[in-house]
Amino acid sequence: MSKALIFVALIAAPAAAAPTLAQAQDWEDAPATVVVGGMPPAEFPAFRRYIVERQIPSYAWSDPYASDEPVVAGDMLPDEGVTYYAVPPQYHVTRYRYTIINDEPVLVDPMTRRVVAVID
């Protein structure tokens, strides 16, 4: 399944899921209305700093459907080998976990292993 098809599937997801999906890959350029799982846009830079300061190891991963492309929202991560970390309460995101994939901090839905947002 191509990344474009996955993206289309995410857009067509039920309206109830729409507020939790971030379509912008560049958080600093994201519109002020983008909310990821309850995290206000003003907290994105602080959350990125929090993740980077943890110095957790990056998981090296390659999308089997799109070689040499960076990780993007909608990618499904493998079911083994990736370690997920709880988001601290001050960031108001209890549904998702974070991890580092190919040196990129990402938010992941732990139930589906789908990347919800890349935290740039």
mmCIF file of N, CA and C in Angstrom:
data_model
loop_
_atom_site.group_PDB
_atom_site.id
_atom_site.type_symbol
_atom_site.label_atom_id
_atom_site.label_comp_id
_atom_site.label_asym_id
_atom_site.label_seq_id
_atom_site.Cartn_x
_atom_site.Cartn_y
_atom_site.Cartn_z
ATOM 1 N N MET A 1 0.848 -1.172 0.000
ATOM 2 C CA MET A 1 0.000 0.000 0.000
ATOM 3 C C MET A 1 0.895 1.236 0.000
ATOM 4 N N SER A 2 0.669 2.160 -0.907
ATOM 5 C CA SER A 2 1.506 3.345 -1.009
ATOM 6 C C SER A 2 1.180 4.344 0.088
ATOM 7 N N LYS A 3 2.139 5.240 0.336
ATOM 8 C CA LYS A 3 1.913 6.270 1.348
ATOM 9 C C LYS A 3 0.751 7.167 0.958
ATOM 10 N N ALA A 4 0.586 7.421 -0.343
ATOM 11 C CA ALA A 4 -0.531 8.262 -0.786
ATOM 12 C C ALA A 4 -1.857 7.597 -0.454
ATOM 13 N N LEU A 5 -1.936 6.287 -0.649
ATOM 14 C CA LEU A 5 -3.170 5.576 -0.337
ATOM 15 C C LEU A 5 -3.438 5.577 1.158
ATOM 16 N N ILE A 6 -2.386 5.420 1.965
ATOM 17 C CA ILE A 6 -2.552 5.477 3.418
ATOM 18 C C ILE A 6 -3.042 6.861 3.825
ATOM 19 N N PHE A 7 -2.467 7.900 3.226
ATOM 20 C CA PHE A 7 -2.869 9.257 3.548
ATOM 21 C C PHE A 7 -4.344 9.471 3.213
ATOM 22 N N VAL A 8 -4.777 8.964 2.043
ATOM 23 C CA VAL A 8 -6.177 9.088 1.654
ATOM 24 C C VAL A 8 -7.058 8.352 2.653
ATOM 25 N N ALA A 9 -6.611 7.178 3.099
ATOM 26 C CA ALA A 9 -7.388 6.413 4.073
ATOM 27 C C ALA A 9 -7.515 7.180 5.382
ATOM 28 N N LEU A 10 -6.449 7.866 5.784
ATOM 29 C CA LEU A 10 -6.511 8.642 7.021
ATOM 30 C C LEU A 10 -7.472 9.814 6.889
ATOM 31 N N ILE A 11 -7.482 10.446 5.724
ATOM 32 C CA ILE A 11 -8.381 11.574 5.507
ATOM 33 C C ILE A 11 -9.830 11.087 5.534
ATOM 34 N N ALA A 12 -10.071 9.890 5.023
ATOM 35 C CA ALA A 12 -11.421 9.358 4.949
ATOM 36 C C ALA A 12 -11.867 8.719 6.263
ATOM 37 N N ALA A 13 -11.004 8.744 7.275
ATOM 38 C CA ALA A 13 -11.342 8.144 8.569
ATOM 39 C C ALA A 13 -12.560 8.847 9.156
ATOM 40 N N PRO A 14 -13.227 8.195 10.086
ATOM 41 C CA PRO A 14 -14.412 8.811 10.694
ATOM 42 C C PRO A 14 -14.102 10.195 11.259
ATOM 43 N N ALA A 15 -15.081 11.053 11.210
ATOM 44 C CA ALA A 15 -14.903 12.433 11.673
ATOM 45 C C ALA A 15 -14.457 12.506 13.118
ATOM 46 N N ALA A 16 -14.791 11.541 13.911
ATOM 47 C CA ALA A 16 -14.395 11.550 15.321
ATOM 48 C C ALA A 16 -12.888 11.470 15.478
ATOM 49 N N ALA A 17 -12.209 10.872 14.523
ATOM 50 C CA ALA A 17 -10.756 10.738 14.623
ATOM 51 C C ALA A 17 -10.039 11.965 14.087
ATOM 52 N N ALA A 18 -10.705 12.765 13.292
ATOM 53 C CA ALA A 18 -10.064 13.892 12.623
ATOM 54 C C ALA A 18 -9.348 14.854 13.558
ATOM 55 N N PRO A 19 -9.887 15.221 14.728
ATOM 56 C CA PRO A 19 -9.169 16.178 15.561
ATOM 57 C C PRO A 19 -7.835 15.657 16.089
ATOM 58 N N THR A 20 -7.629 14.365 16.080
ATOM 59 C CA THR A 20 -6.393 13.830 16.646
ATOM 60 C C THR A 20 -5.317 13.618 15.600
ATOM 61 N N LEU A 21 -5.627 13.794 14.325
ATOM 62 C CA LEU A 21 -4.645 13.563 13.281
ATOM 63 C C LEU A 21 -4.025 14.875 12.835
ATOM 64 N N ALA A 22 -2.719 14.914 12.799
ATOM 65 C CA ALA A 22 -2.022 16.106 12.318
ATOM 66 C C ALA A 22 -1.593 15.860 10.887
ATOM 67 N N GLN A 23 -2.010 16.717 9.989
ATOM 68 C CA GLN A 23 -1.617 16.559 8.603
ATOM 69 C C GLN A 23 -0.339 17.328 8.308
ATOM 70 N N ALA A 24 -0.008 18.316 9.111
ATOM 71 C CA ALA A 24 1.195 19.101 8.883
ATOM 72 C C ALA A 24 2.408 18.339 9.384
ATOM 73 N N GLN A 25 3.458 18.275 8.573
ATOM 74 C CA GLN A 25 4.682 17.618 8.979
ATOM 75 C C GLN A 25 5.633 18.597 9.654
ATOM 76 N N ASP A 26 5.503 19.868 9.389
ATOM 77 C CA ASP A 26 6.358 20.869 10.003
ATOM 78 C C ASP A 26 5.554 21.583 11.078
ATOM 79 N N TRP A 27 5.827 21.250 12.329
ATOM 80 C CA TRP A 27 5.035 21.756 13.448
ATOM 81 C C TRP A 27 5.070 23.271 13.545
ATOM 82 N N GLU A 28 6.200 23.885 13.230
ATOM 83 C CA GLU A 28 6.284 25.342 13.354
ATOM 84 C C GLU A 28 5.407 26.034 12.324
ATOM 85 N N ASP A 29 5.155 25.386 11.180
ATOM 86 C CA ASP A 29 4.315 25.972 10.142
ATOM 87 C C ASP A 29 2.871 25.504 10.237
ATOM 88 N N ALA A 30 2.579 24.654 11.213
ATOM 89 C CA ALA A 30 1.229 24.109 11.341
ATOM 90 C C ALA A 30 0.249 25.220 11.709
ATOM 91 N N PRO A 31 -0.962 25.157 11.158
ATOM 92 C CA PRO A 31 -1.952 26.158 11.535
ATOM 93 C C PRO A 31 -2.272 26.059 13.020
ATOM 94 N N ALA A 32 -2.655 27.164 13.593
ATOM 95 C CA ALA A 32 -2.909 27.222 15.034
ATOM 96 C C ALA A 32 -4.037 26.293 15.458
ATOM 97 N N THR A 33 -4.862 25.855 14.532
ATOM 98 C CA THR A 33 -5.984 25.004 14.888
ATOM 99 C C THR A 33 -5.622 23.523 14.969
ATOM 100 N N VAL A 34 -4.409 23.141 14.516
ATOM 101 C CA VAL A 34 -4.016 21.739 14.557
ATOM 102 C C VAL A 34 -3.787 21.336 16.002
ATOM 103 N N VAL A 35 -4.524 20.320 16.444
ATOM 104 C CA VAL A 35 -4.368 19.802 17.798
ATOM 105 C C VAL A 35 -4.128 18.306 17.664
ATOM 106 N N VAL A 36 -3.106 17.824 18.316
ATOM 107 C CA VAL A 36 -2.780 16.404 18.245
ATOM 108 C C VAL A 36 -3.092 15.784 19.597
ATOM 109 N N GLY A 37 -4.168 15.018 19.651
ATOM 110 C CA GLY A 37 -4.527 14.322 20.868
ATOM 111 C C GLY A 37 -4.730 15.227 22.067
ATOM 112 N N GLY A 38 -5.010 16.502 21.865
ATOM 113 C CA GLY A 38 -5.231 17.426 22.958
ATOM 114 C C GLY A 38 -4.050 18.347 23.240
ATOM 115 N N MET A 39 -2.927 18.179 22.529
ATOM 116 C CA MET A 39 -1.762 19.035 22.754
ATOM 117 C C MET A 39 -1.917 20.330 21.960
ATOM 118 N N PRO A 40 -1.961 21.469 22.654
ATOM 119 C CA PRO A 40 -2.043 22.754 21.946
ATOM 120 C C PRO A 40 -0.771 23.006 21.135
ATOM 121 N N PRO A 41 -0.892 23.659 19.987
ATOM 122 C CA PRO A 41 0.264 23.919 19.127
ATOM 123 C C PRO A 41 1.411 24.640 19.835
ATOM 124 N N ALA A 42 1.107 25.473 20.799
ATOM 125 C CA ALA A 42 2.169 26.204 21.506
ATOM 126 C C ALA A 42 3.098 25.271 22.278
ATOM 127 N N GLU A 43 2.648 24.046 22.557
ATOM 128 C CA GLU A 43 3.469 23.105 23.328
ATOM 129 C C GLU A 43 4.356 22.215 22.454
ATOM 130 N N PHE A 44 4.198 22.271 21.135
ATOM 131 C CA PHE A 44 4.976 21.395 20.260
ATOM 132 C C PHE A 44 6.485 21.572 20.432
ATOM 133 N N PRO A 45 7.016 22.805 20.394
ATOM 134 C CA PRO A 45 8.472 22.950 20.539
ATOM 135 C C PRO A 45 8.989 22.440 21.887
ATOM 136 N N ALA A 46 8.264 22.689 22.955
ATOM 137 C CA ALA A 46 8.693 22.215 24.273
ATOM 138 C C ALA A 46 8.658 20.691 24.333
ATOM 139 N N PHE A 47 7.663 20.078 23.695
ATOM 140 C CA PHE A 47 7.579 18.623 23.682
ATOM 141 C C PHE A 47 8.736 18.026 22.890
ATOM 142 N N ARG A 48 9.077 18.650 21.771
ATOM 143 C CA ARG A 48 10.232 18.174 20.986
ATOM 144 C C ARG A 48 11.499 18.250 21.814
ATOM 145 N N ARG A 49 11.699 19.378 22.503
ATOM 146 C CA ARG A 49 12.892 19.510 23.364
ATOM 147 C C ARG A 49 12.901 18.425 24.434
ATOM 148 N N TYR A 50 11.736 18.159 25.034
ATOM 149 C CA TYR A 50 11.634 17.126 26.058
ATOM 150 C C TYR A 50 12.110 15.781 25.508
ATOM 151 N N ILE A 51 11.637 15.424 24.325
ATOM 152 C CA ILE A 51 12.007 14.145 23.727
ATOM 153 C C ILE A 51 13.503 14.090 23.432
ATOM 154 N N VAL A 52 14.022 15.136 22.817
ATOM 155 C CA VAL A 52 15.445 15.162 22.450
ATOM 156 C C VAL A 52 16.328 15.069 23.699
ATOM 157 N N GLU A 53 15.940 15.753 24.762
ATOM 158 C CA GLU A 53 16.729 15.722 26.006
ATOM 159 C C GLU A 53 16.767 14.337 26.644
ATOM 160 N N ARG A 54 15.786 13.493 26.381
ATOM 161 C CA ARG A 54 15.766 12.139 26.954
ATOM 162 C C ARG A 54 16.868 11.277 26.377
ATOM 163 N N GLN A 55 17.360 11.619 25.202
ATOM 164 C CA GLN A 55 18.434 10.885 24.520
ATOM 165 C C GLN A 55 18.131 9.388 24.401
ATOM 166 N N ILE A 56 16.906 9.084 24.044
ATOM 167 C CA ILE A 56 16.549 7.684 23.849
ATOM 168 C C ILE A 56 17.089 7.231 22.496
ATOM 169 N N PRO A 57 17.383 5.949 22.357
ATOM 170 C CA PRO A 57 17.931 5.479 21.078
ATOM 171 C C PRO A 57 16.902 5.556 19.953
ATOM 172 N N SER A 58 17.401 5.827 18.776
ATOM 173 C CA SER A 58 16.556 5.882 17.588
ATOM 174 C C SER A 58 16.422 4.481 17.007
ATOM 175 N N TYR A 59 15.218 4.155 16.574
ATOM 176 C CA TYR A 59 14.973 2.877 15.914
ATOM 177 C C TYR A 59 15.183 3.080 14.417
ATOM 178 N N ALA A 60 16.070 2.313 13.817
ATOM 179 C CA ALA A 60 16.316 2.403 12.372
ATOM 180 C C ALA A 60 15.248 1.590 11.653
ATOM 181 N N TRP A 61 14.479 2.263 10.818
ATOM 182 C CA TRP A 61 13.359 1.618 10.146
ATOM 183 C C TRP A 61 13.248 2.095 8.709
ATOM 184 N N SER A 62 12.859 1.184 7.863
ATOM 185 C CA SER A 62 12.624 1.533 6.477
ATOM 186 C C SER A 62 11.226 1.042 6.099
ATOM 187 N N ASP A 63 10.447 1.938 5.551
ATOM 188 C CA ASP A 63 9.086 1.610 5.126
ATOM 189 C C ASP A 63 9.178 0.679 3.918
ATOM 190 N N PRO A 64 8.645 -0.531 4.030
ATOM 191 C CA PRO A 64 8.749 -1.466 2.908
ATOM 192 C C PRO A 64 7.993 -1.021 1.657
ATOM 193 N N TYR A 65 7.084 -0.059 1.813
ATOM 194 C CA TYR A 65 6.293 0.399 0.672
ATOM 195 C C TYR A 65 6.837 1.662 0.029
ATOM 196 N N ALA A 66 7.810 2.291 0.672
ATOM 197 C CA ALA A 66 8.348 3.546 0.134
ATOM 198 C C ALA A 66 9.807 3.661 0.542
ATOM 199 N N SER A 67 10.677 3.083 -0.233
ATOM 200 C CA SER A 67 12.091 3.072 0.121
ATOM 201 C C SER A 67 12.672 4.482 0.124
ATOM 202 N N ASP A 68 13.565 4.713 1.058
ATOM 203 C CA ASP A 68 14.329 5.966 1.176
ATOM 204 C C ASP A 68 13.480 7.202 1.441
ATOM 205 N N GLU A 69 12.230 7.047 1.843
ATOM 206 C CA GLU A 69 11.418 8.200 2.219
ATOM 207 C C GLU A 69 11.449 8.341 3.730
ATOM 208 N N PRO A 70 11.392 9.570 4.225
ATOM 209 C CA PRO A 70 11.375 9.752 5.682
ATOM 210 C C PRO A 70 10.059 9.258 6.280
ATOM 211 N N VAL A 71 10.092 9.007 7.570
ATOM 212 C CA VAL A 71 8.878 8.598 8.266
ATOM 213 C C VAL A 71 7.871 9.749 8.202
ATOM 214 N N VAL A 72 6.595 9.401 7.966
ATOM 215 C CA VAL A 72 5.539 10.410 7.869
ATOM 216 C C VAL A 72 4.319 9.939 8.637
ATOM 217 N N ALA A 73 3.434 10.878 8.935
ATOM 218 C CA ALA A 73 2.170 10.530 9.578
ATOM 219 C C ALA A 73 1.440 9.529 8.702
ATOM 220 N N GLY A 74 0.939 8.481 9.342
ATOM 221 C CA GLY A 74 0.241 7.433 8.621
ATOM 222 C C GLY A 74 1.059 6.162 8.466
ATOM 223 N N ASP A 75 2.384 6.259 8.582
ATOM 224 C CA ASP A 75 3.224 5.060 8.501
ATOM 225 C C ASP A 75 2.878 4.109 9.633
ATOM 226 N N MET A 76 2.858 2.823 9.342
ATOM 227 C CA MET A 76 2.635 1.816 10.373
ATOM 228 C C MET A 76 3.986 1.204 10.733
ATOM 229 N N LEU A 77 4.325 1.285 12.009
ATOM 230 C CA LEU A 77 5.605 0.781 12.481
ATOM 231 C C LEU A 77 5.530 -0.722 12.730
ATOM 232 N N PRO A 78 6.681 -1.387 12.733
ATOM 233 C CA PRO A 78 6.677 -2.838 12.955
ATOM 234 C C PRO A 78 6.175 -3.194 14.342
ATOM 235 N N ASP A 79 5.689 -4.425 14.487
ATOM 236 C CA ASP A 79 5.126 -4.830 15.778
ATOM 237 C C ASP A 79 6.193 -5.274 16.776
ATOM 238 N N GLU A 80 7.433 -5.383 16.361
ATOM 239 C CA GLU A 80 8.514 -5.765 17.274
ATOM 240 C C GLU A 80 9.693 -4.814 17.125
ATOM 241 N N GLY A 81 10.379 -4.590 18.230
ATOM 242 C CA GLY A 81 11.623 -3.831 18.199
ATOM 243 C C GLY A 81 11.523 -2.362 18.530
ATOM 244 N N VAL A 82 10.344 -1.777 18.411
ATOM 245 C CA VAL A 82 10.185 -0.350 18.692
ATOM 246 C C VAL A 82 9.747 -0.190 20.145
ATOM 247 N N THR A 83 10.408 0.711 20.862
ATOM 248 C CA THR A 83 10.033 1.005 22.243
ATOM 249 C C THR A 83 9.245 2.310 22.262
ATOM 250 N N TYR A 84 8.080 2.275 22.918
ATOM 251 C CA TYR A 84 7.218 3.454 23.021
ATOM 252 C C TYR A 84 7.282 4.000 24.442
ATOM 253 N N TYR A 85 7.206 5.314 24.566
ATOM 254 C CA TYR A 85 7.312 5.979 25.859
ATOM 255 C C TYR A 85 6.069 6.812 26.118
ATOM 256 N N ALA A 86 5.641 6.843 27.376
ATOM 257 C CA ALA A 86 4.466 7.634 27.757
ATOM 258 C C ALA A 86 4.778 9.123 27.643
ATOM 259 N N VAL A 87 3.797 9.867 27.192
ATOM 260 C CA VAL A 87 3.920 11.323 27.105
ATOM 261 C C VAL A 87 3.618 11.886 28.486
ATOM 262 N N PRO A 88 4.491 12.756 29.026
ATOM 263 C CA PRO A 88 4.231 13.333 30.350
ATOM 264 C C PRO A 88 2.904 14.088 30.388
ATOM 265 N N PRO A 89 2.252 14.099 31.545
ATOM 266 C CA PRO A 89 0.918 14.703 31.660
ATOM 267 C C PRO A 89 0.846 16.180 31.257
ATOM 268 N N GLN A 90 1.928 16.920 31.429
ATOM 269 C CA GLN A 90 1.872 18.357 31.106
ATOM 270 C C GLN A 90 1.640 18.624 29.618
ATOM 271 N N TYR A 91 1.784 17.601 28.763
ATOM 272 C CA TYR A 91 1.556 17.782 27.327
ATOM 273 C C TYR A 91 0.157 17.340 26.897
ATOM 274 N N HIS A 92 -0.657 16.871 27.819
ATOM 275 C CA HIS A 92 -2.081 16.593 27.585
ATOM 276 C C HIS A 92 -2.349 15.574 26.485
ATOM 277 N N VAL A 93 -1.448 14.621 26.301
ATOM 278 C CA VAL A 93 -1.628 13.594 25.274
ATOM 279 C C VAL A 93 -1.512 12.242 25.952
ATOM 280 N N THR A 94 -2.635 11.694 26.372
ATOM 281 C CA THR A 94 -2.581 10.422 27.090
ATOM 282 C C THR A 94 -2.827 9.225 26.179
ATOM 283 N N ARG A 95 -3.431 9.453 25.039
ATOM 284 C CA ARG A 95 -3.764 8.350 24.135
ATOM 285 C C ARG A 95 -2.547 7.832 23.366
ATOM 286 N N TYR A 96 -1.594 8.695 23.077
ATOM 287 C CA TYR A 96 -0.465 8.339 22.227
ATOM 288 C C TYR A 96 0.805 8.130 23.034
ATOM 289 N N ARG A 97 1.795 7.554 22.371
ATOM 290 C CA ARG A 97 3.132 7.378 22.932
ATOM 291 C C ARG A 97 4.099 8.045 21.971
ATOM 292 N N TYR A 98 5.317 8.267 22.446
ATOM 293 C CA TYR A 98 6.318 8.818 21.542
ATOM 294 C C TYR A 98 7.483 7.860 21.430
ATOM 295 N N THR A 99 8.240 8.025 20.366
ATOM 296 C CA THR A 99 9.465 7.273 20.145
ATOM 297 C C THR A 99 10.303 8.041 19.137
ATOM 298 N N ILE A 100 11.476 7.521 18.844
ATOM 299 C CA ILE A 100 12.354 8.123 17.832
ATOM 300 C C ILE A 100 12.516 7.096 16.720
ATOM 301 N N ILE A 101 12.172 7.481 15.495
ATOM 302 C CA ILE A 101 12.311 6.616 14.328
ATOM 303 C C ILE A 101 13.220 7.329 13.329
ATOM 304 N N ASN A 102 14.315 6.678 12.962
ATOM 305 C CA ASN A 102 15.267 7.276 12.010
ATOM 306 C C ASN A 102 15.663 8.695 12.430
ATOM 307 N N ASP A 103 15.923 8.852 13.725
ATOM 308 C CA ASP A 103 16.337 10.130 14.318
ATOM 309 C C ASP A 103 15.250 11.206 14.295
ATOM 310 N N GLU A 104 14.005 10.824 14.051
ATOM 311 C CA GLU A 104 12.878 11.760 14.063
ATOM 312 C C GLU A 104 11.946 11.427 15.222
ATOM 313 N N PRO A 105 11.684 12.384 16.129
ATOM 314 C CA PRO A 105 10.687 12.142 17.185
ATOM 315 C C PRO A 105 9.297 12.048 16.562
ATOM 316 N N VAL A 106 8.531 11.047 16.996
ATOM 317 C CA VAL A 106 7.194 10.855 16.451
ATOM 318 C C VAL A 106 6.209 10.515 17.560
ATOM 319 N N LEU A 107 4.943 10.865 17.343
ATOM 320 C CA LEU A 107 3.838 10.414 18.184
ATOM 321 C C LEU A 107 3.213 9.223 17.483
ATOM 322 N N VAL A 108 2.887 8.183 18.266
ATOM 323 C CA VAL A 108 2.370 6.947 17.696
ATOM 324 C C VAL A 108 1.128 6.515 18.465
ATOM 325 N N ASP A 109 0.144 6.008 17.738
ATOM 326 C CA ASP A 109 -1.003 5.380 18.377
ATOM 327 C C ASP A 109 -0.558 3.971 18.740
ATOM 328 N N PRO A 110 -0.417 3.658 20.033
ATOM 329 C CA PRO A 110 0.135 2.355 20.419
ATOM 330 C C PRO A 110 -0.776 1.178 20.074
ATOM 331 N N MET A 111 -2.052 1.419 19.858
ATOM 332 C CA MET A 111 -2.970 0.333 19.509
ATOM 333 C C MET A 111 -2.797 -0.107 18.058
ATOM 334 N N THR A 112 -2.492 0.843 17.179
ATOM 335 C CA THR A 112 -2.367 0.528 15.752
ATOM 336 C C THR A 112 -0.926 0.582 15.259
ATOM 337 N N ARG A 113 -0.035 1.183 16.044
ATOM 338 C CA ARG A 113 1.376 1.396 15.687
ATOM 339 C C ARG A 113 1.518 2.390 14.531
ATOM 340 N N ARG A 114 0.490 3.173 14.280
ATOM 341 C CA ARG A 114 0.564 4.187 13.220
ATOM 342 C C ARG A 114 1.152 5.480 13.765
ATOM 343 N N VAL A 115 2.022 6.084 12.961
ATOM 344 C CA VAL A 115 2.576 7.386 13.315
ATOM 345 C C VAL A 115 1.462 8.413 13.167
ATOM 346 N N VAL A 116 1.209 9.141 14.235
ATOM 347 C CA VAL A 116 0.175 10.173 14.223
ATOM 348 C C VAL A 116 0.763 11.486 13.755
ATOM 349 N N ALA A 117 2.003 11.762 14.166
ATOM 350 C CA ALA A 117 2.655 13.007 13.768
ATOM 351 C C ALA A 117 4.152 12.878 13.917
ATOM 352 N N VAL A 118 4.874 13.506 12.999
ATOM 353 C CA VAL A 118 6.317 13.660 13.115
ATOM 354 C C VAL A 118 6.543 15.000 13.786
ATOM 355 N N ILE A 119 7.337 15.002 14.824
ATOM 356 C CA ILE A 119 7.517 16.222 15.628
ATOM 357 C C ILE A 119 8.769 16.940 15.173
ATOM 358 N N ASP A 120 8.613 17.823 14.178
ATOM 359 C CA ASP A 120 9.747 18.606 13.641
ATOM 360 C C ASP A 120 9.804 19.945 14.315
#
